[in-house]
Short mmCIF file of N, CA and C in Angstrom, two decimals:
data_model
loop_
_atom_site.label_atom_id
_atom_site.label_comp_id
_atom_site.label_asym_id
_atom_site.label_seq_id
_atom_site.Cartn_x
_atom_site.Cartn_y
_atom_site.Cartn_z
N MET A 1 -45.78 11.86 1.78
CA MET A 1 -46.74 10.98 1.13
C MET A 1 -46.97 9.76 1.99
N THR A 2 -48.15 9.25 1.92
CA THR A 2 -48.48 8.05 2.67
C THR A 2 -48.00 6.83 1.90
N PRO A 3 -47.89 5.69 2.58
CA PRO A 3 -47.47 4.48 1.85
C PRO A 3 -48.43 4.11 0.72
N GLN A 4 -49.72 4.38 0.90
CA GLN A 4 -50.67 4.07 -0.17
C GLN A 4 -50.44 4.97 -1.38
N ALA A 5 -50.15 6.25 -1.11
CA ALA A 5 -49.88 7.16 -2.23
C ALA A 5 -48.60 6.76 -2.94
N ASN A 6 -47.63 6.30 -2.18
CA ASN A 6 -46.39 5.83 -2.81
C ASN A 6 -46.67 4.63 -3.70
N ALA A 7 -47.51 3.74 -3.24
CA ALA A 7 -47.83 2.55 -4.04
C ALA A 7 -48.54 2.95 -5.32
N GLN A 8 -49.44 3.92 -5.23
CA GLN A 8 -50.12 4.38 -6.44
C GLN A 8 -49.14 5.06 -7.40
N ALA A 9 -48.24 5.87 -6.84
CA ALA A 9 -47.27 6.56 -7.69
C ALA A 9 -46.34 5.56 -8.36
N ASP A 10 -45.96 4.49 -7.63
CA ASP A 10 -45.07 3.49 -8.20
C ASP A 10 -45.74 2.67 -9.28
N THR A 11 -47.03 2.41 -9.15
CA THR A 11 -47.72 1.61 -10.16
C THR A 11 -48.17 2.43 -11.33
N GLY A 12 -48.17 3.74 -11.16
CA GLY A 12 -48.56 4.59 -12.27
C GLY A 12 -50.06 4.76 -12.36
N ALA A 13 -50.79 4.43 -11.29
CA ALA A 13 -52.25 4.53 -11.34
C ALA A 13 -52.71 5.96 -11.51
N ASP A 14 -52.01 6.89 -10.90
CA ASP A 14 -52.39 8.30 -11.00
C ASP A 14 -51.50 9.07 -11.95
N ALA A 15 -50.71 8.41 -12.76
CA ALA A 15 -49.76 9.10 -13.62
C ALA A 15 -50.38 9.43 -14.96
N PRO A 16 -50.91 10.65 -15.11
CA PRO A 16 -51.57 11.00 -16.36
C PRO A 16 -50.61 11.16 -17.52
N SER A 17 -49.32 11.37 -17.26
CA SER A 17 -48.42 11.62 -18.37
C SER A 17 -47.89 10.35 -18.99
N GLY A 18 -48.33 9.21 -18.55
CA GLY A 18 -48.00 8.05 -19.32
C GLY A 18 -47.39 6.87 -18.64
N GLY A 19 -47.00 6.85 -17.43
CA GLY A 19 -46.47 5.60 -16.92
C GLY A 19 -45.73 5.76 -15.62
N PRO A 20 -45.42 4.62 -15.05
CA PRO A 20 -44.73 4.65 -13.77
C PRO A 20 -43.34 5.23 -13.90
N GLY A 21 -42.96 6.02 -12.91
CA GLY A 21 -41.62 6.57 -12.87
C GLY A 21 -41.40 7.78 -13.73
N ARG A 22 -42.40 8.18 -14.53
CA ARG A 22 -42.23 9.36 -15.37
C ARG A 22 -42.80 10.58 -14.66
N PRO A 23 -42.05 11.68 -14.66
CA PRO A 23 -42.54 12.86 -13.98
C PRO A 23 -43.75 13.46 -14.68
N SER A 24 -44.62 14.06 -13.89
CA SER A 24 -45.77 14.80 -14.40
C SER A 24 -45.98 16.00 -13.49
N PRO A 25 -46.84 16.93 -13.85
CA PRO A 25 -47.07 18.08 -12.97
C PRO A 25 -47.62 17.66 -11.61
N ASP A 26 -48.42 16.59 -11.56
CA ASP A 26 -48.97 16.15 -10.28
C ASP A 26 -47.94 15.38 -9.45
N HIS A 27 -47.07 14.66 -10.13
CA HIS A 27 -46.04 13.87 -9.47
C HIS A 27 -44.69 14.22 -10.10
N PRO A 28 -43.96 15.22 -9.53
CA PRO A 28 -42.73 15.69 -10.16
C PRO A 28 -41.63 14.64 -10.27
N ALA A 29 -41.51 13.76 -9.30
CA ALA A 29 -40.46 12.73 -9.35
C ALA A 29 -40.86 11.58 -8.45
N PRO A 30 -40.41 10.39 -8.77
CA PRO A 30 -40.74 9.27 -7.88
C PRO A 30 -40.03 9.44 -6.53
N LEU A 31 -40.67 8.93 -5.49
CA LEU A 31 -40.12 9.03 -4.16
C LEU A 31 -39.11 7.90 -3.94
N ILE A 32 -37.96 8.26 -3.45
CA ILE A 32 -36.93 7.27 -3.15
C ILE A 32 -36.83 7.16 -1.64
N GLU A 33 -36.98 5.95 -1.16
CA GLU A 33 -36.91 5.72 0.28
C GLU A 33 -35.49 5.95 0.78
N PRO A 34 -35.34 6.54 1.97
CA PRO A 34 -33.98 6.69 2.52
C PRO A 34 -33.43 5.33 2.92
N PRO A 35 -32.11 5.18 2.91
CA PRO A 35 -31.53 3.89 3.30
C PRO A 35 -31.80 3.61 4.77
N ARG A 36 -31.83 2.33 5.07
CA ARG A 36 -32.07 1.94 6.46
C ARG A 36 -30.86 2.28 7.30
N ALA A 37 -31.13 2.60 8.54
CA ALA A 37 -30.03 2.91 9.47
C ALA A 37 -29.36 1.62 9.89
N ARG A 38 -28.08 1.69 10.15
CA ARG A 38 -27.32 0.53 10.62
C ARG A 38 -27.73 0.24 12.05
N THR A 39 -27.98 -1.01 12.33
CA THR A 39 -28.33 -1.44 13.67
C THR A 39 -27.27 -2.41 14.17
N GLY A 40 -27.42 -2.86 15.40
CA GLY A 40 -26.49 -3.83 15.96
C GLY A 40 -26.55 -5.17 15.27
N ARG A 41 -27.67 -5.45 14.61
CA ARG A 41 -27.84 -6.74 13.92
C ARG A 41 -27.39 -6.70 12.47
N THR A 42 -27.09 -5.51 11.97
CA THR A 42 -26.64 -5.39 10.58
C THR A 42 -25.23 -5.96 10.47
N PRO A 43 -25.00 -6.87 9.51
CA PRO A 43 -23.64 -7.45 9.40
C PRO A 43 -22.62 -6.39 8.99
N ARG A 44 -21.44 -6.53 9.54
CA ARG A 44 -20.34 -5.64 9.21
C ARG A 44 -19.77 -6.00 7.85
N THR A 45 -19.26 -5.00 7.17
CA THR A 45 -18.63 -5.27 5.88
C THR A 45 -17.23 -5.84 6.11
N THR A 46 -16.78 -6.67 5.19
CA THR A 46 -15.45 -7.27 5.31
C THR A 46 -14.44 -6.57 4.39
N ARG A 47 -14.88 -5.57 3.65
CA ARG A 47 -13.97 -4.87 2.74
C ARG A 47 -13.07 -3.93 3.52
N THR A 48 -11.85 -3.80 3.04
CA THR A 48 -10.91 -2.84 3.60
C THR A 48 -10.42 -1.94 2.47
N ASN A 49 -9.67 -0.95 2.86
CA ASN A 49 -9.10 -0.03 1.87
C ASN A 49 -7.63 -0.34 1.63
N PHE A 50 -7.22 -1.61 1.78
CA PHE A 50 -5.81 -1.97 1.63
C PHE A 50 -5.27 -1.59 0.26
N GLU A 51 -6.03 -1.84 -0.78
CA GLU A 51 -5.55 -1.53 -2.14
C GLU A 51 -5.34 -0.03 -2.33
N MET A 52 -6.24 0.79 -1.77
CA MET A 52 -6.08 2.24 -1.89
C MET A 52 -4.84 2.70 -1.11
N TYR A 53 -4.68 2.18 0.12
CA TYR A 53 -3.52 2.55 0.91
C TYR A 53 -2.23 2.05 0.24
N GLY A 54 -2.27 0.88 -0.36
CA GLY A 54 -1.12 0.37 -1.10
C GLY A 54 -0.77 1.26 -2.27
N TRP A 55 -1.78 1.72 -2.99
CA TRP A 55 -1.57 2.61 -4.13
C TRP A 55 -0.92 3.92 -3.67
N VAL A 56 -1.44 4.49 -2.59
CA VAL A 56 -0.87 5.74 -2.06
C VAL A 56 0.56 5.50 -1.58
N PHE A 57 0.77 4.38 -0.87
CA PHE A 57 2.13 4.07 -0.39
C PHE A 57 3.11 3.95 -1.54
N MET A 58 2.71 3.30 -2.63
CA MET A 58 3.61 3.13 -3.77
C MET A 58 4.03 4.49 -4.34
N ARG A 59 3.11 5.43 -4.42
CA ARG A 59 3.44 6.75 -4.97
C ARG A 59 4.35 7.52 -4.03
N VAL A 60 4.00 7.55 -2.74
CA VAL A 60 4.79 8.31 -1.77
C VAL A 60 6.18 7.67 -1.59
N SER A 61 6.22 6.35 -1.45
CA SER A 61 7.52 5.69 -1.26
C SER A 61 8.39 5.82 -2.51
N GLY A 62 7.77 5.81 -3.68
CA GLY A 62 8.55 5.99 -4.91
C GLY A 62 9.22 7.34 -4.97
N ILE A 63 8.49 8.38 -4.60
CA ILE A 63 9.07 9.73 -4.58
C ILE A 63 10.17 9.82 -3.54
N LEU A 64 9.91 9.30 -2.33
CA LEU A 64 10.92 9.32 -1.28
C LEU A 64 12.16 8.53 -1.67
N LEU A 65 11.96 7.37 -2.29
CA LEU A 65 13.09 6.56 -2.72
C LEU A 65 13.94 7.26 -3.77
N VAL A 66 13.31 7.93 -4.70
CA VAL A 66 14.07 8.66 -5.72
C VAL A 66 14.95 9.71 -5.05
N VAL A 67 14.38 10.46 -4.11
CA VAL A 67 15.15 11.50 -3.41
C VAL A 67 16.27 10.86 -2.57
N LEU A 68 15.93 9.83 -1.80
CA LEU A 68 16.93 9.19 -0.94
C LEU A 68 18.07 8.55 -1.73
N VAL A 69 17.72 7.83 -2.78
CA VAL A 69 18.74 7.10 -3.54
C VAL A 69 19.61 8.06 -4.35
N ILE A 70 19.01 9.04 -4.99
CA ILE A 70 19.83 9.98 -5.77
C ILE A 70 20.75 10.77 -4.86
N THR A 71 20.23 11.21 -3.71
CA THR A 71 21.09 11.92 -2.76
C THR A 71 22.20 11.01 -2.25
N HIS A 72 21.86 9.78 -1.92
CA HIS A 72 22.85 8.81 -1.45
C HIS A 72 23.94 8.59 -2.51
N LEU A 73 23.54 8.39 -3.75
CA LEU A 73 24.52 8.18 -4.81
C LEU A 73 25.38 9.41 -5.04
N MET A 74 24.79 10.58 -5.01
CA MET A 74 25.57 11.81 -5.21
C MET A 74 26.61 11.97 -4.10
N ILE A 75 26.20 11.71 -2.87
CA ILE A 75 27.14 11.84 -1.75
C ILE A 75 28.23 10.77 -1.84
N GLN A 76 27.83 9.52 -2.10
CA GLN A 76 28.80 8.42 -2.13
C GLN A 76 29.75 8.51 -3.32
N LEU A 77 29.20 8.80 -4.49
CA LEU A 77 30.01 8.72 -5.72
C LEU A 77 30.68 10.03 -6.10
N VAL A 78 30.07 11.15 -5.77
CA VAL A 78 30.63 12.42 -6.21
C VAL A 78 31.40 13.10 -5.08
N LEU A 79 30.78 13.24 -3.93
CA LEU A 79 31.42 14.01 -2.85
C LEU A 79 32.44 13.21 -2.06
N ASP A 80 32.24 11.90 -1.93
CA ASP A 80 33.13 11.10 -1.10
C ASP A 80 34.17 10.32 -1.89
N GLY A 81 34.36 10.59 -3.14
CA GLY A 81 35.47 10.01 -3.87
C GLY A 81 35.16 8.78 -4.70
N GLY A 82 33.93 8.37 -4.81
CA GLY A 82 33.58 7.28 -5.71
C GLY A 82 33.64 5.90 -5.09
N VAL A 83 33.45 4.92 -5.94
CA VAL A 83 33.34 3.53 -5.53
C VAL A 83 34.66 3.02 -4.96
N SER A 84 35.76 3.53 -5.43
CA SER A 84 37.07 3.04 -4.98
C SER A 84 37.30 3.29 -3.49
N LYS A 85 36.59 4.23 -2.91
CA LYS A 85 36.75 4.52 -1.48
C LYS A 85 35.85 3.66 -0.59
N VAL A 86 34.89 2.97 -1.16
CA VAL A 86 33.97 2.17 -0.36
C VAL A 86 34.69 0.90 0.08
N SER A 87 34.78 0.74 1.39
CA SER A 87 35.42 -0.43 1.98
C SER A 87 34.76 -0.71 3.32
N PHE A 88 35.26 -1.72 4.01
CA PHE A 88 34.74 -2.05 5.33
C PHE A 88 34.90 -0.86 6.27
N ALA A 89 36.05 -0.22 6.22
CA ALA A 89 36.31 0.93 7.09
C ALA A 89 35.40 2.10 6.74
N PHE A 90 35.13 2.29 5.46
CA PHE A 90 34.23 3.37 5.02
C PHE A 90 32.83 3.15 5.59
N VAL A 91 32.32 1.90 5.47
CA VAL A 91 31.00 1.58 6.00
C VAL A 91 30.99 1.72 7.52
N ALA A 92 32.05 1.27 8.18
CA ALA A 92 32.13 1.39 9.64
C ALA A 92 32.08 2.86 10.06
N GLY A 93 32.78 3.71 9.33
CA GLY A 93 32.75 5.14 9.63
C GLY A 93 31.38 5.75 9.41
N ARG A 94 30.72 5.34 8.33
CA ARG A 94 29.37 5.84 8.05
C ARG A 94 28.38 5.41 9.12
N TRP A 95 28.39 4.13 9.44
CA TRP A 95 27.39 3.62 10.38
C TRP A 95 27.71 3.93 11.83
N ALA A 96 28.81 4.61 12.08
CA ALA A 96 29.07 5.12 13.43
C ALA A 96 28.15 6.29 13.72
N SER A 97 27.61 6.89 12.67
CA SER A 97 26.69 8.02 12.82
C SER A 97 25.24 7.54 12.79
N PRO A 98 24.43 7.92 13.78
CA PRO A 98 23.00 7.54 13.76
C PRO A 98 22.27 8.10 12.54
N PHE A 99 22.74 9.24 12.02
CA PHE A 99 22.10 9.81 10.83
C PHE A 99 22.19 8.84 9.64
N TRP A 100 23.39 8.30 9.38
CA TRP A 100 23.56 7.39 8.25
C TRP A 100 22.90 6.04 8.50
N GLN A 101 22.86 5.61 9.76
CA GLN A 101 22.12 4.39 10.08
C GLN A 101 20.64 4.58 9.75
N ALA A 102 20.07 5.71 10.17
CA ALA A 102 18.65 5.98 9.89
C ALA A 102 18.41 6.11 8.38
N TRP A 103 19.32 6.81 7.69
CA TRP A 103 19.19 6.99 6.24
C TRP A 103 19.14 5.64 5.53
N ASP A 104 20.11 4.78 5.84
CA ASP A 104 20.16 3.47 5.20
C ASP A 104 18.99 2.58 5.62
N LEU A 105 18.56 2.69 6.87
CA LEU A 105 17.42 1.92 7.34
C LEU A 105 16.14 2.33 6.61
N ILE A 106 15.93 3.62 6.46
CA ILE A 106 14.74 4.10 5.75
C ILE A 106 14.78 3.64 4.28
N MET A 107 15.95 3.74 3.65
CA MET A 107 16.07 3.25 2.27
C MET A 107 15.77 1.77 2.18
N LEU A 108 16.30 0.98 3.11
CA LEU A 108 16.07 -0.46 3.12
C LEU A 108 14.59 -0.78 3.26
N TRP A 109 13.96 -0.20 4.27
CA TRP A 109 12.54 -0.50 4.53
C TRP A 109 11.66 -0.05 3.37
N LEU A 110 11.87 1.18 2.89
CA LEU A 110 11.04 1.67 1.77
C LEU A 110 11.26 0.84 0.51
N ALA A 111 12.50 0.51 0.21
CA ALA A 111 12.78 -0.25 -1.01
C ALA A 111 12.18 -1.65 -0.93
N MET A 112 12.31 -2.31 0.20
CA MET A 112 11.77 -3.67 0.32
C MET A 112 10.25 -3.67 0.32
N LEU A 113 9.64 -2.74 1.02
CA LEU A 113 8.17 -2.70 1.04
C LEU A 113 7.61 -2.27 -0.32
N HIS A 114 8.27 -1.30 -0.95
CA HIS A 114 7.85 -0.84 -2.28
C HIS A 114 7.99 -1.98 -3.30
N GLY A 115 9.13 -2.64 -3.28
CA GLY A 115 9.35 -3.76 -4.20
C GLY A 115 8.43 -4.93 -3.92
N GLY A 116 8.22 -5.24 -2.64
CA GLY A 116 7.33 -6.34 -2.27
C GLY A 116 5.89 -6.08 -2.70
N LEU A 117 5.44 -4.85 -2.51
CA LEU A 117 4.07 -4.52 -2.92
C LEU A 117 3.94 -4.55 -4.45
N GLY A 118 4.98 -4.12 -5.13
CA GLY A 118 4.96 -4.18 -6.60
C GLY A 118 4.94 -5.62 -7.11
N LEU A 119 5.76 -6.49 -6.51
CA LEU A 119 5.76 -7.90 -6.91
C LEU A 119 4.45 -8.58 -6.56
N ARG A 120 3.85 -8.18 -5.44
CA ARG A 120 2.53 -8.72 -5.08
C ARG A 120 1.50 -8.40 -6.17
N THR A 121 1.56 -7.20 -6.70
CA THR A 121 0.64 -6.81 -7.77
C THR A 121 0.90 -7.64 -9.02
N ILE A 122 2.16 -7.87 -9.34
CA ILE A 122 2.50 -8.69 -10.52
C ILE A 122 2.02 -10.12 -10.33
N ILE A 123 2.21 -10.66 -9.13
CA ILE A 123 1.73 -12.03 -8.85
C ILE A 123 0.21 -12.09 -9.00
N ASN A 124 -0.49 -11.10 -8.46
CA ASN A 124 -1.95 -11.08 -8.58
C ASN A 124 -2.39 -10.99 -10.04
N ASP A 125 -1.63 -10.27 -10.85
CA ASP A 125 -2.00 -10.10 -12.25
C ASP A 125 -1.71 -11.34 -13.10
N TYR A 126 -0.62 -12.05 -12.83
CA TYR A 126 -0.18 -13.09 -13.75
C TYR A 126 -0.32 -14.52 -13.26
N ALA A 127 -0.41 -14.74 -11.95
CA ALA A 127 -0.60 -16.12 -11.47
C ALA A 127 -2.06 -16.49 -11.68
N GLN A 128 -2.30 -17.57 -12.41
CA GLN A 128 -3.67 -17.90 -12.80
C GLN A 128 -4.40 -18.73 -11.76
N ARG A 129 -3.72 -19.65 -11.12
CA ARG A 129 -4.39 -20.51 -10.14
C ARG A 129 -4.26 -19.90 -8.75
N ASP A 130 -5.28 -20.10 -7.92
CA ASP A 130 -5.28 -19.55 -6.57
C ASP A 130 -4.14 -20.12 -5.73
N THR A 131 -3.88 -21.41 -5.87
CA THR A 131 -2.82 -22.01 -5.05
C THR A 131 -1.45 -21.50 -5.47
N THR A 132 -1.23 -21.31 -6.75
CA THR A 132 0.04 -20.75 -7.23
C THR A 132 0.20 -19.34 -6.70
N ARG A 133 -0.86 -18.55 -6.80
CA ARG A 133 -0.83 -17.17 -6.32
C ARG A 133 -0.53 -17.14 -4.81
N PHE A 134 -1.18 -18.02 -4.05
CA PHE A 134 -0.98 -18.07 -2.60
C PHE A 134 0.48 -18.37 -2.26
N TRP A 135 1.05 -19.43 -2.86
CA TRP A 135 2.42 -19.83 -2.51
C TRP A 135 3.46 -18.83 -3.00
N LEU A 136 3.23 -18.21 -4.15
CA LEU A 136 4.16 -17.17 -4.60
C LEU A 136 4.15 -15.98 -3.65
N LYS A 137 2.96 -15.61 -3.19
CA LYS A 137 2.89 -14.48 -2.26
C LYS A 137 3.48 -14.84 -0.90
N MET A 138 3.30 -16.07 -0.46
CA MET A 138 3.92 -16.49 0.81
C MET A 138 5.44 -16.46 0.70
N LEU A 139 5.97 -16.91 -0.43
CA LEU A 139 7.42 -16.85 -0.67
C LEU A 139 7.89 -15.40 -0.69
N LEU A 140 7.15 -14.54 -1.35
CA LEU A 140 7.49 -13.12 -1.41
C LEU A 140 7.47 -12.50 -0.02
N TYR A 141 6.41 -12.74 0.75
CA TYR A 141 6.31 -12.16 2.09
C TYR A 141 7.44 -12.65 2.98
N THR A 142 7.76 -13.94 2.88
CA THR A 142 8.85 -14.50 3.69
C THR A 142 10.18 -13.85 3.33
N ALA A 143 10.46 -13.73 2.05
CA ALA A 143 11.72 -13.12 1.60
C ALA A 143 11.79 -11.65 2.01
N THR A 144 10.68 -10.94 1.90
CA THR A 144 10.66 -9.52 2.27
C THR A 144 10.91 -9.35 3.76
N VAL A 145 10.18 -10.10 4.58
CA VAL A 145 10.36 -9.99 6.03
C VAL A 145 11.77 -10.39 6.43
N PHE A 146 12.27 -11.48 5.86
CA PHE A 146 13.63 -11.94 6.17
C PHE A 146 14.67 -10.88 5.82
N THR A 147 14.55 -10.27 4.65
CA THR A 147 15.52 -9.28 4.21
C THR A 147 15.44 -8.01 5.06
N VAL A 148 14.23 -7.57 5.38
CA VAL A 148 14.08 -6.38 6.21
C VAL A 148 14.64 -6.63 7.61
N LEU A 149 14.32 -7.77 8.20
CA LEU A 149 14.83 -8.07 9.54
C LEU A 149 16.35 -8.23 9.54
N LEU A 150 16.88 -8.95 8.57
CA LEU A 150 18.33 -9.15 8.51
C LEU A 150 19.05 -7.83 8.26
N GLY A 151 18.56 -7.01 7.34
CA GLY A 151 19.17 -5.72 7.06
C GLY A 151 19.12 -4.79 8.26
N THR A 152 17.99 -4.78 8.96
CA THR A 152 17.85 -3.96 10.17
C THR A 152 18.83 -4.43 11.24
N LEU A 153 18.94 -5.73 11.40
CA LEU A 153 19.88 -6.29 12.37
C LEU A 153 21.31 -5.91 12.04
N VAL A 154 21.68 -6.00 10.78
CA VAL A 154 23.05 -5.66 10.37
C VAL A 154 23.33 -4.18 10.61
N ILE A 155 22.38 -3.32 10.28
CA ILE A 155 22.60 -1.88 10.46
C ILE A 155 22.79 -1.54 11.94
N PHE A 156 21.98 -2.13 12.81
CA PHE A 156 22.05 -1.76 14.23
C PHE A 156 23.10 -2.53 15.03
N THR A 157 23.55 -3.67 14.54
CA THR A 157 24.53 -4.43 15.31
C THR A 157 25.89 -4.48 14.63
N PHE A 158 26.09 -3.65 13.64
CA PHE A 158 27.36 -3.64 12.92
C PHE A 158 28.50 -3.31 13.88
N ASP A 159 29.50 -4.15 13.90
CA ASP A 159 30.67 -3.96 14.78
C ASP A 159 31.90 -3.68 13.93
N PRO A 160 32.40 -2.45 14.00
CA PRO A 160 33.58 -2.12 13.19
C PRO A 160 34.87 -2.75 13.73
N ASN A 161 34.82 -3.35 14.90
CA ASN A 161 36.03 -3.92 15.50
C ASN A 161 36.19 -5.40 15.24
N ILE A 162 35.51 -5.91 14.22
CA ILE A 162 35.65 -7.34 13.88
C ILE A 162 37.04 -7.54 13.29
N GLY A 163 37.65 -8.58 13.72
CA GLY A 163 38.90 -8.85 13.05
C GLY A 163 39.95 -9.23 13.95
#
């Protein structure tokens, strides 16, 4: 259709069935222009998919954490003799193995990131003022990063020969 025909169809000048935008045998449906193509001058969007990725991470990390923690507890409490056997020497023996270092590191990172993302959601939901929300999240991020870094440092630099 030509631009003039589109203008007539939009105004309903040739629409015998009663009005603009209503289908008729002569005009089955209004013409919808295709969207403009993106050019170099078109501004970029500032939206990201962080919330979607956060949602997916929470589900996946939750499932992994359940498996890791339950397996860890079963091994520590049932197979290795319970809480009474946990001591400095027990931890030193465990962390002598790269497998247990990796296991505990993965649990630490997943638990802290999962918990931090969950608390971030709670702060966003319940903090009413922007400045309160900002400072609570900064405190949360600082505590999360500090705990992850300190825990990672302890796991990799643990010296069983202290003393």
